[in-house]
XYZ file of C-alpha atoms in Angstrom:
672
model
C -144.776 109.398 -64.668
C -141.376 110.287 -66.099
C -138.611 110.604 -63.529
C -136.029 112.022 -65.884
C -133.874 114.572 -64.040
C -132.016 117.562 -65.567
C -129.422 119.723 -63.795
C -130.880 122.876 -62.289
C -129.684 125.905 -60.357
C -127.886 126.016 -57.067
C -129.882 126.366 -53.908
C -128.576 128.852 -51.433
C -129.182 129.527 -47.766
C -132.772 130.324 -47.204
C -134.890 132.151 -44.669
C -136.436 129.489 -42.466
C -140.144 129.599 -41.644
C -140.011 128.473 -38.068
C -142.686 127.136 -35.709
C -143.048 129.403 -32.708
C -141.168 126.992 -30.425
C -138.058 126.881 -32.547
C -135.808 129.963 -32.136
C -134.147 131.327 -35.301
C -130.896 131.546 -33.390
C -130.860 127.774 -33.065
C -130.992 127.303 -36.842
C -127.631 126.922 -38.569
C -126.856 128.066 -42.128
C -127.565 125.578 -44.894
C -124.876 125.018 -47.466
C -125.747 125.274 -51.143
C -126.639 122.048 -52.932
C -126.788 121.392 -56.676
C -129.982 119.626 -57.315
C -131.770 117.918 -60.222
C -135.357 118.668 -61.149
C -137.564 115.741 -61.923
C -139.570 116.114 -65.156
C -142.986 114.668 -64.410
C -146.337 114.543 -66.117
C -149.300 116.522 -64.713
C -150.789 113.466 -63.022
C -147.695 112.541 -61.052
C -149.180 113.101 -57.571
C -152.466 111.366 -58.604
C -150.547 108.331 -59.875
C -148.628 108.144 -56.623
C -151.905 108.280 -54.613
C -153.342 105.499 -56.796
C -150.158 103.486 -56.231
C -150.404 103.863 -52.479
C -154.041 102.776 -52.554
C -153.245 99.575 -54.326
C -150.403 98.738 -51.933
C -151.090 96.506 -49.026
C -148.431 98.223 -47.031
C -150.437 101.341 -46.401
C -153.434 101.903 -44.193
C -156.892 103.085 -44.744
C -158.771 105.653 -42.713
C -160.363 102.792 -40.801
C -156.893 101.406 -39.959
C -155.798 104.877 -38.623
C -158.884 105.150 -36.397
C -158.267 101.614 -35.074
C -154.671 102.481 -34.227
C -155.736 105.725 -32.462
C -158.515 103.910 -30.454
C -156.251 101.019 -29.454
C -153.498 103.466 -28.335
C -156.067 105.335 -26.228
C -157.111 102.042 -24.565
C -153.496 101.016 -23.840
C -152.811 104.483 -22.373
C -155.867 104.092 -20.110
C -154.540 100.716 -18.914
C -151.026 101.933 -18.210
C -152.171 105.036 -16.444
C -154.676 103.003 -14.390
C -157.617 105.222 -15.299
C -159.941 104.051 -12.564
C -157.549 105.361 -10.001
C -156.647 108.611 -11.650
C -158.236 111.604 -13.331
C -157.080 111.711 -16.825
C -157.195 114.751 -19.107
C -157.219 112.986 -22.391
C -156.603 116.168 -24.478
C -153.375 116.869 -22.698
C -152.505 113.248 -22.062
C -151.492 114.134 -18.409
C -152.182 112.032 -15.362
C -152.222 113.459 -11.847
C -153.620 111.864 -8.673
C -157.293 112.298 -7.891
C -158.620 113.422 -4.495
C -158.983 109.868 -3.249
C -155.259 108.967 -3.822
C -152.579 109.693 -1.395
C -149.850 109.149 -4.004
C -148.167 111.960 -5.932
C -147.355 110.335 -9.316
C -147.208 112.240 -12.635
C -147.227 110.447 -15.923
C -147.330 111.468 -19.578
C -147.620 109.053 -22.545
C -146.883 110.293 -25.991
C -146.500 108.597 -29.422
C -143.136 108.785 -30.978
C -141.395 107.376 -34.129
C -143.524 106.788 -37.093
C -146.714 107.100 -35.111
C -145.941 110.723 -34.213
C -144.261 111.605 -37.521
C -147.246 110.308 -39.624
C -145.221 107.908 -41.718
C -146.338 104.504 -40.417
C -147.164 101.627 -42.664
C -149.057 98.392 -41.934
C -146.077 96.617 -40.609
C -144.967 99.473 -38.245
C -144.846 99.081 -34.491
C -146.657 101.736 -32.565
C -143.901 103.383 -30.546
C -144.781 105.157 -27.241
C -142.793 107.175 -24.680
C -143.865 107.304 -21.056
C -142.407 109.987 -18.898
C -142.897 109.816 -15.160
C -141.681 110.646 -11.680
C -141.086 107.105 -10.432
C -137.995 104.934 -11.115
C -137.750 102.702 -14.083
C -137.822 99.563 -11.954
C -141.094 100.644 -10.319
C -142.633 101.590 -13.602
C -141.827 98.191 -15.182
C -143.388 96.412 -12.243
C -146.529 98.623 -12.206
C -146.993 98.336 -16.002
C -146.547 94.599 -15.838
C -149.233 94.260 -13.080
C -151.663 96.506 -14.817
C -151.316 94.731 -18.165
C -151.722 91.319 -16.625
C -154.977 92.394 -15.001
C -156.534 92.848 -18.483
C -154.954 89.722 -20.054
C -158.462 88.359 -20.479
C -159.161 91.195 -22.929
C -156.455 89.973 -25.268
C -153.649 92.173 -23.959
C -150.288 90.277 -24.113
C -146.819 91.208 -22.852
C -144.421 90.173 -25.558
C -141.174 91.215 -23.970
C -139.673 93.127 -21.057
C -136.198 94.508 -21.317
C -135.484 96.068 -17.916
C -132.053 97.531 -18.835
C -133.691 99.476 -21.648
C -136.774 100.380 -19.647
C -138.926 98.862 -22.365
C -142.074 96.756 -22.699
C -143.452 95.259 -25.932
C -147.225 94.744 -25.804
C -149.656 93.200 -28.225
C -153.229 94.532 -28.164
C -156.125 94.147 -30.537
C -153.815 93.032 -33.398
C -151.294 95.889 -32.942
C -147.870 95.678 -31.471
C -146.772 98.449 -29.191
C -143.261 99.379 -27.966
C -143.468 101.394 -24.681
C -140.226 102.858 -23.301
C -140.095 104.593 -20.011
C -138.103 107.816 -19.171
C -137.598 108.542 -15.508
C -137.650 112.305 -15.423
C -139.593 114.081 -12.681
C -138.876 117.673 -13.855
C -139.938 116.821 -17.353
C -143.151 115.065 -16.308
C -144.187 117.989 -14.024
C -143.198 120.690 -16.559
C -144.323 119.102 -19.840
C -145.963 122.089 -21.361
C -142.633 123.841 -21.287
C -140.753 121.091 -23.095
C -141.539 122.178 -26.658
C -140.568 125.818 -26.082
C -137.567 125.258 -23.871
C -134.117 125.886 -25.554
C -131.621 123.043 -25.625
C -129.566 124.764 -22.890
C -132.478 124.911 -20.508
C -131.785 123.332 -17.005
C -134.934 121.239 -17.622
C -132.769 118.886 -19.638
C -130.160 118.379 -16.962
C -131.310 114.806 -16.304
C -129.323 111.467 -16.428
C -127.799 110.868 -19.817
C -129.791 107.683 -20.337
C -133.109 109.307 -19.603
C -132.129 112.150 -21.921
C -131.377 109.641 -24.694
C -134.879 108.095 -24.333
C -136.553 111.556 -24.183
C -134.865 112.511 -27.461
C -137.145 110.052 -29.301
C -139.853 112.696 -28.698
C -137.675 115.837 -29.046
C -136.239 114.852 -32.392
C -139.494 114.021 -34.045
C -141.025 117.225 -32.731
C -138.101 119.176 -34.260
C -138.694 117.518 -37.609
C -142.394 118.352 -37.555
C -141.562 122.060 -36.724
C -138.796 122.632 -39.156
C -139.195 120.569 -42.389
C -140.588 123.029 -44.953
C -143.229 120.738 -46.541
C -144.199 118.085 -43.970
C -146.794 116.575 -46.264
C -144.273 116.086 -49.097
C -141.898 114.697 -46.505
C -144.428 112.126 -45.323
C -145.339 110.958 -48.810
C -141.692 110.614 -49.814
C -140.818 108.846 -46.560
C -143.490 106.215 -47.193
C -142.445 105.692 -50.746
C -138.728 105.354 -49.781
C -139.543 102.822 -47.157
C -141.584 100.736 -49.640
C -138.719 101.053 -52.166
C -136.173 99.932 -49.522
C -138.402 97.044 -48.473
C -138.893 95.806 -52.072
C -135.100 95.964 -52.705
C -134.184 94.048 -49.555
C -132.508 96.885 -47.705
C -135.231 97.883 -45.181
C -133.792 95.768 -42.268
C -131.655 97.660 -39.727
C -131.170 94.450 -37.792
C -129.115 93.161 -40.747
C -127.177 96.436 -41.043
C -129.404 97.886 -43.700
C -131.668 101.026 -43.594
C -134.540 101.429 -41.154
C -137.110 104.105 -40.321
C -134.683 106.248 -38.366
C -132.098 106.156 -41.106
C -134.630 107.266 -43.801
C -135.994 109.971 -41.431
C -132.634 111.600 -40.946
C -131.611 111.346 -44.558
C -134.905 112.660 -45.867
C -135.305 115.461 -43.419
C -131.796 116.686 -44.503
C -132.668 116.406 -48.164
C -135.935 118.320 -47.807
C -134.112 121.200 -46.211
C -131.301 121.252 -48.723
C -133.800 121.404 -51.610
C -135.947 124.122 -50.272
C -135.720 127.588 -51.772
C -138.117 130.404 -50.932
C -137.870 131.882 -54.559
C -138.629 128.736 -56.445
C -140.952 127.164 -53.912
C -140.896 123.739 -52.328
C -139.680 120.848 -54.444
C -142.324 118.303 -55.596
C -142.289 114.724 -54.179
C -140.653 113.444 -57.360
C -137.929 116.164 -56.908
C -137.377 114.965 -53.408
C -137.166 111.258 -54.378
C -134.932 111.951 -57.405
C -132.413 113.932 -55.469
C -132.540 111.588 -52.455
C -131.180 108.800 -54.809
C -128.763 110.848 -56.726
C -127.285 112.764 -53.701
C -126.757 109.703 -51.492
C -125.513 107.471 -54.352
C -122.625 109.971 -54.801
C -121.992 110.702 -51.172
C -118.493 109.813 -49.714
C -119.820 107.707 -46.856
C -116.314 107.062 -45.412
C -115.740 110.832 -44.868
C -119.109 112.564 -44.737
C -121.778 112.251 -42.042
C -125.470 112.554 -42.631
C -127.021 115.057 -40.331
C -129.520 117.973 -40.291
C -127.528 121.048 -41.475
C -130.074 123.451 -39.937
C -129.445 121.959 -36.481
C -125.837 120.883 -36.435
C -124.316 123.248 -38.956
C -121.129 121.898 -40.595
C -119.581 120.388 -37.436
C -121.588 117.927 -35.328
C -118.554 117.226 -32.940
C -119.316 113.490 -33.460
C -116.339 111.344 -33.890
C -117.088 107.913 -35.451
C -115.119 104.908 -34.407
C -113.134 102.615 -36.763
C -116.142 100.109 -36.538
C -118.581 102.692 -38.034
C -118.375 102.732 -41.927
C -121.096 105.396 -42.000
C -122.617 107.880 -39.627
C -126.355 108.984 -39.796
C -126.801 111.264 -36.713
C -129.735 112.198 -34.612
C -130.497 115.818 -33.390
C -130.347 116.437 -29.654
C -127.620 115.602 -27.284
C -126.524 112.851 -26.751
C -126.082 112.406 -30.464
C -126.525 108.850 -31.697
C -125.446 107.162 -34.882
C -128.497 105.194 -35.834
C -126.436 103.305 -38.298
C -124.212 101.875 -35.582
C -125.189 98.257 -36.810
C -124.105 98.776 -40.347
C -121.063 96.818 -41.655
C -118.848 97.583 -44.611
C -120.637 94.862 -46.542
C -124.188 96.146 -45.863
C -123.027 99.625 -46.709
C -121.775 98.396 -50.102
C -125.217 96.885 -50.749
C -127.018 100.102 -49.713
C -124.828 102.155 -52.075
C -125.373 99.752 -54.945
C -129.152 100.006 -54.597
C -128.941 103.798 -54.351
C -126.942 103.816 -57.564
C -129.410 101.551 -59.272
C -132.311 103.762 -58.232
C -130.482 106.878 -59.390
C -130.029 105.319 -62.892
C -133.690 104.595 -63.042
C -134.589 108.245 -62.480
C -132.924 109.123 -65.832
C -135.254 106.843 -67.794
C -138.081 108.758 -69.397
C -140.513 105.829 -69.137
C -139.857 105.226 -65.471
C -142.962 105.232 -63.197
C -143.362 104.823 -59.496
C -143.925 101.067 -59.938
C -140.574 100.850 -61.728
C -138.854 101.282 -58.403
C -141.108 98.828 -56.593
C -142.154 95.470 -57.887
C -144.261 93.875 -55.230
C -145.010 90.167 -54.667
C -148.763 90.895 -55.107
C -148.027 91.507 -58.816
C -147.250 87.755 -59.203
C -148.518 85.708 -56.292
C -146.311 82.872 -55.177
C -143.206 83.936 -57.147
C -140.261 86.084 -56.064
C -140.264 89.290 -57.949
C -138.634 92.719 -58.007
C -135.552 92.985 -55.774
C -135.867 89.412 -54.569
C -135.783 88.030 -58.128
C -132.747 90.253 -58.937
C -131.029 88.900 -55.826
C -131.685 85.351 -56.802
C -130.104 85.997 -60.258
C -127.312 88.225 -59.077
C -124.758 85.729 -57.820
C -123.311 82.483 -59.012
C -123.043 80.904 -55.514
C -125.027 81.252 -52.361
C -124.805 80.126 -48.780
C -128.114 78.536 -47.832
C -129.174 78.276 -44.147
C -132.138 75.896 -43.736
C -134.533 76.179 -40.746
C -136.954 73.295 -40.188
C -139.294 73.106 -37.172
C -142.004 70.568 -36.329
C -144.120 69.366 -33.424
C -147.281 70.643 -31.641
C -145.640 73.700 -29.983
C -145.502 76.756 -32.393
C -143.909 78.663 -29.546
C -140.699 76.643 -29.904
C -140.467 77.391 -33.586
C -141.122 81.101 -32.919
C -138.458 81.295 -30.260
C -135.946 79.550 -32.500
C -136.589 81.926 -35.375
C -136.472 84.916 -33.047
C -133.092 83.848 -31.801
C -131.733 82.964 -35.231
C -132.941 86.085 -37.025
C -131.112 88.221 -37.704
C -128.163 87.388 -35.517
C -127.006 84.083 -36.898
C -127.116 84.813 -40.663
C -125.390 88.102 -39.984
C -122.817 86.488 -37.812
C -122.146 84.005 -40.633
C -121.719 86.877 -43.093
C -119.298 88.646 -40.718
C -117.192 85.511 -40.274
C -116.912 85.153 -44.052
C -115.971 88.729 -44.450
C -113.266 88.446 -41.833
C -111.852 85.308 -43.477
C -112.220 86.824 -47.023
C -112.172 90.585 -46.704
C -112.259 91.152 -50.486
C -115.275 88.990 -51.022
C -118.607 90.765 -51.640
C -121.464 89.099 -49.749
C -125.047 90.152 -49.584
C -127.773 88.681 -47.324
C -131.466 88.904 -48.174
C -133.314 89.807 -45.011
C -136.432 87.752 -45.649
C -136.748 83.995 -45.635
C -137.336 82.006 -48.824
C -139.264 78.826 -49.387
C -139.887 76.432 -52.262
C -143.113 76.669 -54.106
C -145.508 73.823 -53.142
C -143.815 73.252 -49.858
C -145.604 72.862 -46.540
C -145.462 76.440 -45.565
C -148.612 77.058 -43.657
C -148.944 73.915 -41.656
C -149.360 74.648 -37.928
C -147.112 71.803 -36.866
C -144.308 71.996 -39.478
C -142.299 74.854 -41.019
C -139.521 74.894 -43.557
C -137.734 77.968 -44.953
C -134.198 79.180 -45.600
C -131.930 82.320 -45.688
C -129.676 83.037 -48.585
C -126.292 84.884 -48.624
C -125.015 85.634 -52.129
C -121.276 85.382 -52.880
C -119.734 87.478 -55.607
C -116.366 87.150 -57.134
C -114.556 88.505 -60.197
C -115.611 85.648 -62.500
C -119.349 86.195 -61.940
C -121.163 86.914 -65.181
C -124.322 88.256 -63.614
C -125.972 91.172 -65.346
C -127.971 92.236 -62.256
C -125.068 93.025 -59.970
C -122.846 96.022 -60.807
C -119.198 95.295 -61.637
C -118.143 97.080 -58.356
C -119.740 94.254 -56.497
C -117.653 91.515 -57.987
C -114.542 91.565 -55.911
C -111.416 89.596 -56.766
C -111.963 86.773 -54.274
C -112.990 83.145 -54.717
C -112.704 81.147 -51.519
C -112.281 77.371 -52.044
C -115.158 74.928 -51.407
C -113.151 73.244 -48.739
C -112.572 76.512 -46.767
C -116.176 77.489 -46.993
C -117.355 74.037 -45.935
C -114.998 74.244 -42.866
C -116.370 77.595 -41.894
C -120.010 76.557 -42.222
C -119.369 73.433 -40.173
C -117.939 75.430 -37.303
C -120.881 77.861 -37.481
C -123.574 75.236 -37.536
C -122.005 73.420 -34.498
C -122.221 76.670 -32.521
C -125.882 77.066 -33.393
C -126.825 73.519 -32.417
C -124.899 73.713 -29.121
C -127.305 76.302 -27.751
C -129.713 74.157 -25.633
C -131.893 77.107 -24.716
C -133.246 77.714 -28.195
C -132.216 74.735 -30.281
C -133.984 71.445 -29.661
C -132.885 68.679 -31.924
C -136.185 66.708 -31.253
C -138.283 69.525 -32.762
C -135.946 71.481 -35.042
C -133.151 71.336 -37.555
C -130.750 73.975 -38.785
C -128.230 73.357 -41.436
C -126.100 75.201 -43.987
C -124.969 74.305 -47.544
C -123.534 75.847 -50.650
C -125.611 75.989 -53.794
C -125.403 77.360 -57.251
C -127.747 80.031 -58.560
C -131.362 78.720 -57.896
C -134.307 79.041 -60.306
C -136.130 82.013 -58.900
C -139.377 80.883 -60.549
C -139.468 78.039 -58.109
C -138.992 80.095 -54.963
C -141.132 82.542 -53.007
C -140.650 84.771 -50.042
C -142.016 83.308 -46.895
C -144.012 85.754 -44.770
C -145.598 83.388 -42.330
C -146.604 85.163 -39.105
C -145.814 83.225 -36.044
C -147.808 83.453 -32.839
C -146.614 86.075 -30.386
C -144.665 84.563 -27.489
C -143.962 86.392 -24.219
C -140.325 86.720 -23.543
C -138.961 88.471 -20.373
C -135.470 89.019 -19.284
C -136.186 88.542 -15.555
C -138.282 86.341 -13.375
C -142.080 86.209 -13.661
C -142.986 87.008 -10.072
C -146.089 89.075 -9.220
C -144.772 90.996 -6.218
C -146.817 94.003 -5.329
C -145.116 97.379 -5.817
C -145.747 100.555 -3.895
C -146.743 103.333 -6.168
C -144.702 106.306 -4.934
C -142.549 109.027 -6.448
C -138.839 108.206 -6.785
C -135.748 110.086 -7.567
C -134.451 110.241 -11.179
C -132.199 107.249 -10.872
C -131.348 104.023 -12.614
C -131.576 100.507 -11.245
C -128.135 99.612 -9.910
C -126.702 96.119 -10.313
C -125.800 96.053 -6.605
C -129.370 96.753 -5.555
C -130.992 94.086 -7.698
C -132.042 91.064 -5.634
C -130.569 87.815 -6.939
C -133.508 85.487 -7.047
C -131.381 82.576 -8.204
C -129.132 82.314 -5.299
C -128.479 78.596 -5.696
C -126.800 79.272 -9.035
C -124.423 81.895 -7.586
C -123.931 80.683 -4.090
C -120.233 79.906 -4.798
C -119.680 83.548 -5.638
C -121.383 84.805 -2.559
C -119.384 82.598 -0.278
C -116.061 83.562 -1.808
C -113.875 85.980 0.172
C -112.978 89.173 -1.667
C -109.910 88.832 -3.718
C -106.827 90.698 -2.407
C -105.098 93.469 -4.343
C -105.706 96.954 -5.703
C -108.672 98.382 -7.647
C -109.568 96.363 -10.764
C -110.084 98.267 -14.083
C -113.747 97.876 -15.132
C -114.770 95.493 -17.891
C -115.812 98.389 -20.149
C -112.139 99.596 -20.326
C -110.995 96.095 -21.168
C -113.658 95.720 -23.873
C -112.594 98.953 -25.530
C -108.965 98.163 -25.395
C -109.435 94.763 -27.064
C -111.760 96.192 -29.693
C -109.819 99.249 -30.624
C -106.156 98.593 -30.069
C -104.689 97.772 -33.434
C -101.998 95.675 -31.824
C -104.589 93.182 -30.529
C -106.802 90.829 -32.533
C -110.341 91.188 -31.238
C -111.380 87.955 -32.956
C -108.963 86.053 -30.676
C -110.926 86.864 -27.484
C -114.214 85.655 -25.827
C -116.206 87.077 -22.997
C -117.356 84.927 -20.183
C -120.736 86.032 -18.723
C -122.845 84.766 -15.852
C -126.197 83.469 -17.225
C -129.164 83.181 -14.971
C -130.021 79.700 -16.293
C -126.908 78.156 -17.563
C -124.079 79.519 -15.379
C -120.966 80.779 -17.269
C -121.553 81.275 -21.043
C -118.994 82.520 -23.548
C -119.548 84.921 -26.434
C -117.093 86.157 -29.072
C -115.920 89.624 -28.328
C -116.724 90.732 -31.873
C -120.343 89.778 -31.335
C -120.752 91.645 -28.050
C -123.725 93.983 -28.230
C -123.639 97.391 -26.445
C -127.150 98.587 -27.406
C -129.737 97.864 -24.728
C -132.443 97.317 -27.369
C -130.621 94.493 -29.030
C -131.987 91.003 -28.303
C -128.387 89.879 -27.571
C -127.657 92.635 -25.155
C -126.026 91.473 -21.880
C -125.441 94.023 -19.070
C -121.734 94.536 -18.491
C -122.018 93.732 -14.746
C -122.544 90.044 -15.761
C -119.070 89.851 -17.336
C -116.952 87.519 -15.340
C -113.820 87.212 -17.532
C -112.098 87.854 -20.889
C -110.198 84.954 -22.392
C -107.708 84.632 -25.253
C -108.728 81.725 -27.516
C -105.301 81.033 -28.963
C -103.816 79.931 -25.602
C -106.938 79.691 -23.422
C -105.463 82.319 -21.059
C -107.791 84.364 -18.978
C -106.486 87.939 -19.352
C -109.104 89.691 -17.009
C -111.353 88.144 -14.302
C -113.618 89.917 -11.950
C -113.724 87.398 -9.100
C -109.944 86.921 -8.896
C -108.972 90.523 -9.876
C -106.707 89.263 -12.586
C -105.893 91.981 -15.191
C -103.135 91.260 -17.773
C -104.454 94.003 -20.008
C -103.808 97.071 -17.862
C -101.983 95.534 -14.906
C -104.569 96.487 -12.304
C -105.925 94.370 -9.497
C -103.705 91.562 -8.218
C -101.620 91.890 -11.335
C -100.709 95.425 -10.295
C -99.915 94.223 -6.826
C -97.775 91.326 -8.101
C -95.860 93.538 -10.367
C -95.195 96.349 -7.801
């Protein structure tokens, strides 16, 4: 299939063919876009279908049936089918005549499961809307899932602050998130037809944010002109991004939500009612060329038919790019992207855009999978291994009879620690281009599959102006060459921090180390894709208290109402008398001031938090996570103090009401 593109006509505002539930008044004009037409042979679509069939990343009809059947079983468990009458077609649960409760639930697939773009590695994302509180739902769901543990149902993780449960069932991993919204649950048939200004959506902002996982996907399905072409292109682009090492949002690269927004926008910009829908090659060609040329520092990526030209979104100085969702509250799905990871994304888009101009290019040209040469790194991984003169190597070695310990260590390390190391290097050497490969490598012939021993490593490439690599564009070779001594010092500090974490790192069963190496022989390396056993991880205690099943108001669990079941660890706080003085500014205000005030160095501050197991623990302010779905997320009510590292001064403390940032609390009293 030739992917050669030639300039074509301008595409102007079109007449949108709308689903009945989308009002024409809600559609914004679409600006003209100059596109390129892909010149393809007559068998282009057939070749793409054959390519998908050969790929292990895509699922067969049997796989799809298995997913649907397993989801129906999970839904039955969560909705407690024996106690309720379930209308499977409408996915609605209401109490039966023998129940005195009045609970309404609805469970819907969201994400790739609803959009029809899942691949073999995709989680099955579900949204549960109900009339009880999130705290009650988590307890109920946990009880019901534990009752069927003998059937192979396993709770992998519970994140109460995010109202989320990860479950493994029959070989599939489900992500279930709960949305406490009584009016939505009771008026579900009206949801798809209600305008965005409908009072139905006047619910707490956090609930609305969760609900939008359904609303945004539903809008895409109703408004993308050729949804089949969209789905095919989406799957191909995800496979391309995976093969090139940039399908890893946890490392700051692209993810499913990023590609969804970018592709939906592209499909609408390319549509023209006179010339017909663009072909899948057209969509892919223009996706690469358009985003390779985009000014990411200025432009935002959003759906022009929904937001128009002005989204009212104002990105912060820590957001090098903005890829925006649809319904309010608008979210930047690329919040985790750094300047370095954006540089890598742009380089890969430019590389793919160049390939589209080659007449002999085929679908396989963009994707060279490991299956083509078993045991040897190929495609994007091979290019990465040849693209730099020096690399930072982070070795991970685990042993012993407990595979769970190794799994927990890797879960804690990946992706946080390699990414933190990259961030530290970029702060120390801002002009140095670094690139991290999101998968682990291993040496050929090593003991990779032993149940009691595991050895693999991460690699971070370092590019400077004297690199003679032919695989990395010249733009990537920044004029920076840190000395070996400086790098060694930085790595030593990093590894000491990793080994000091007694909760995840055990020197008797694991070893983590870093080193600097020259360009390795990629023919002696392979990508390590070992699957570790699933280990249940919960963020709270594992008690089995009974919970009354009753409707509740649309509220959120308050920190003040949560029972502290570890009273012995916090008895000193409970026995303290309240500190005198005026009202203390909240920790959130201090966090924002230290982050965004240009007169302050955020890297010079740490945050002290109360840990349930280890008492006070400190974390660098630059590594503080605000997204509730992040593994490192810590609720702000656990913040005890902010401390400046340079002089060890506590500049804000909750228990003593010290505030040397704003002058509130006792500081305000003392200064008045």
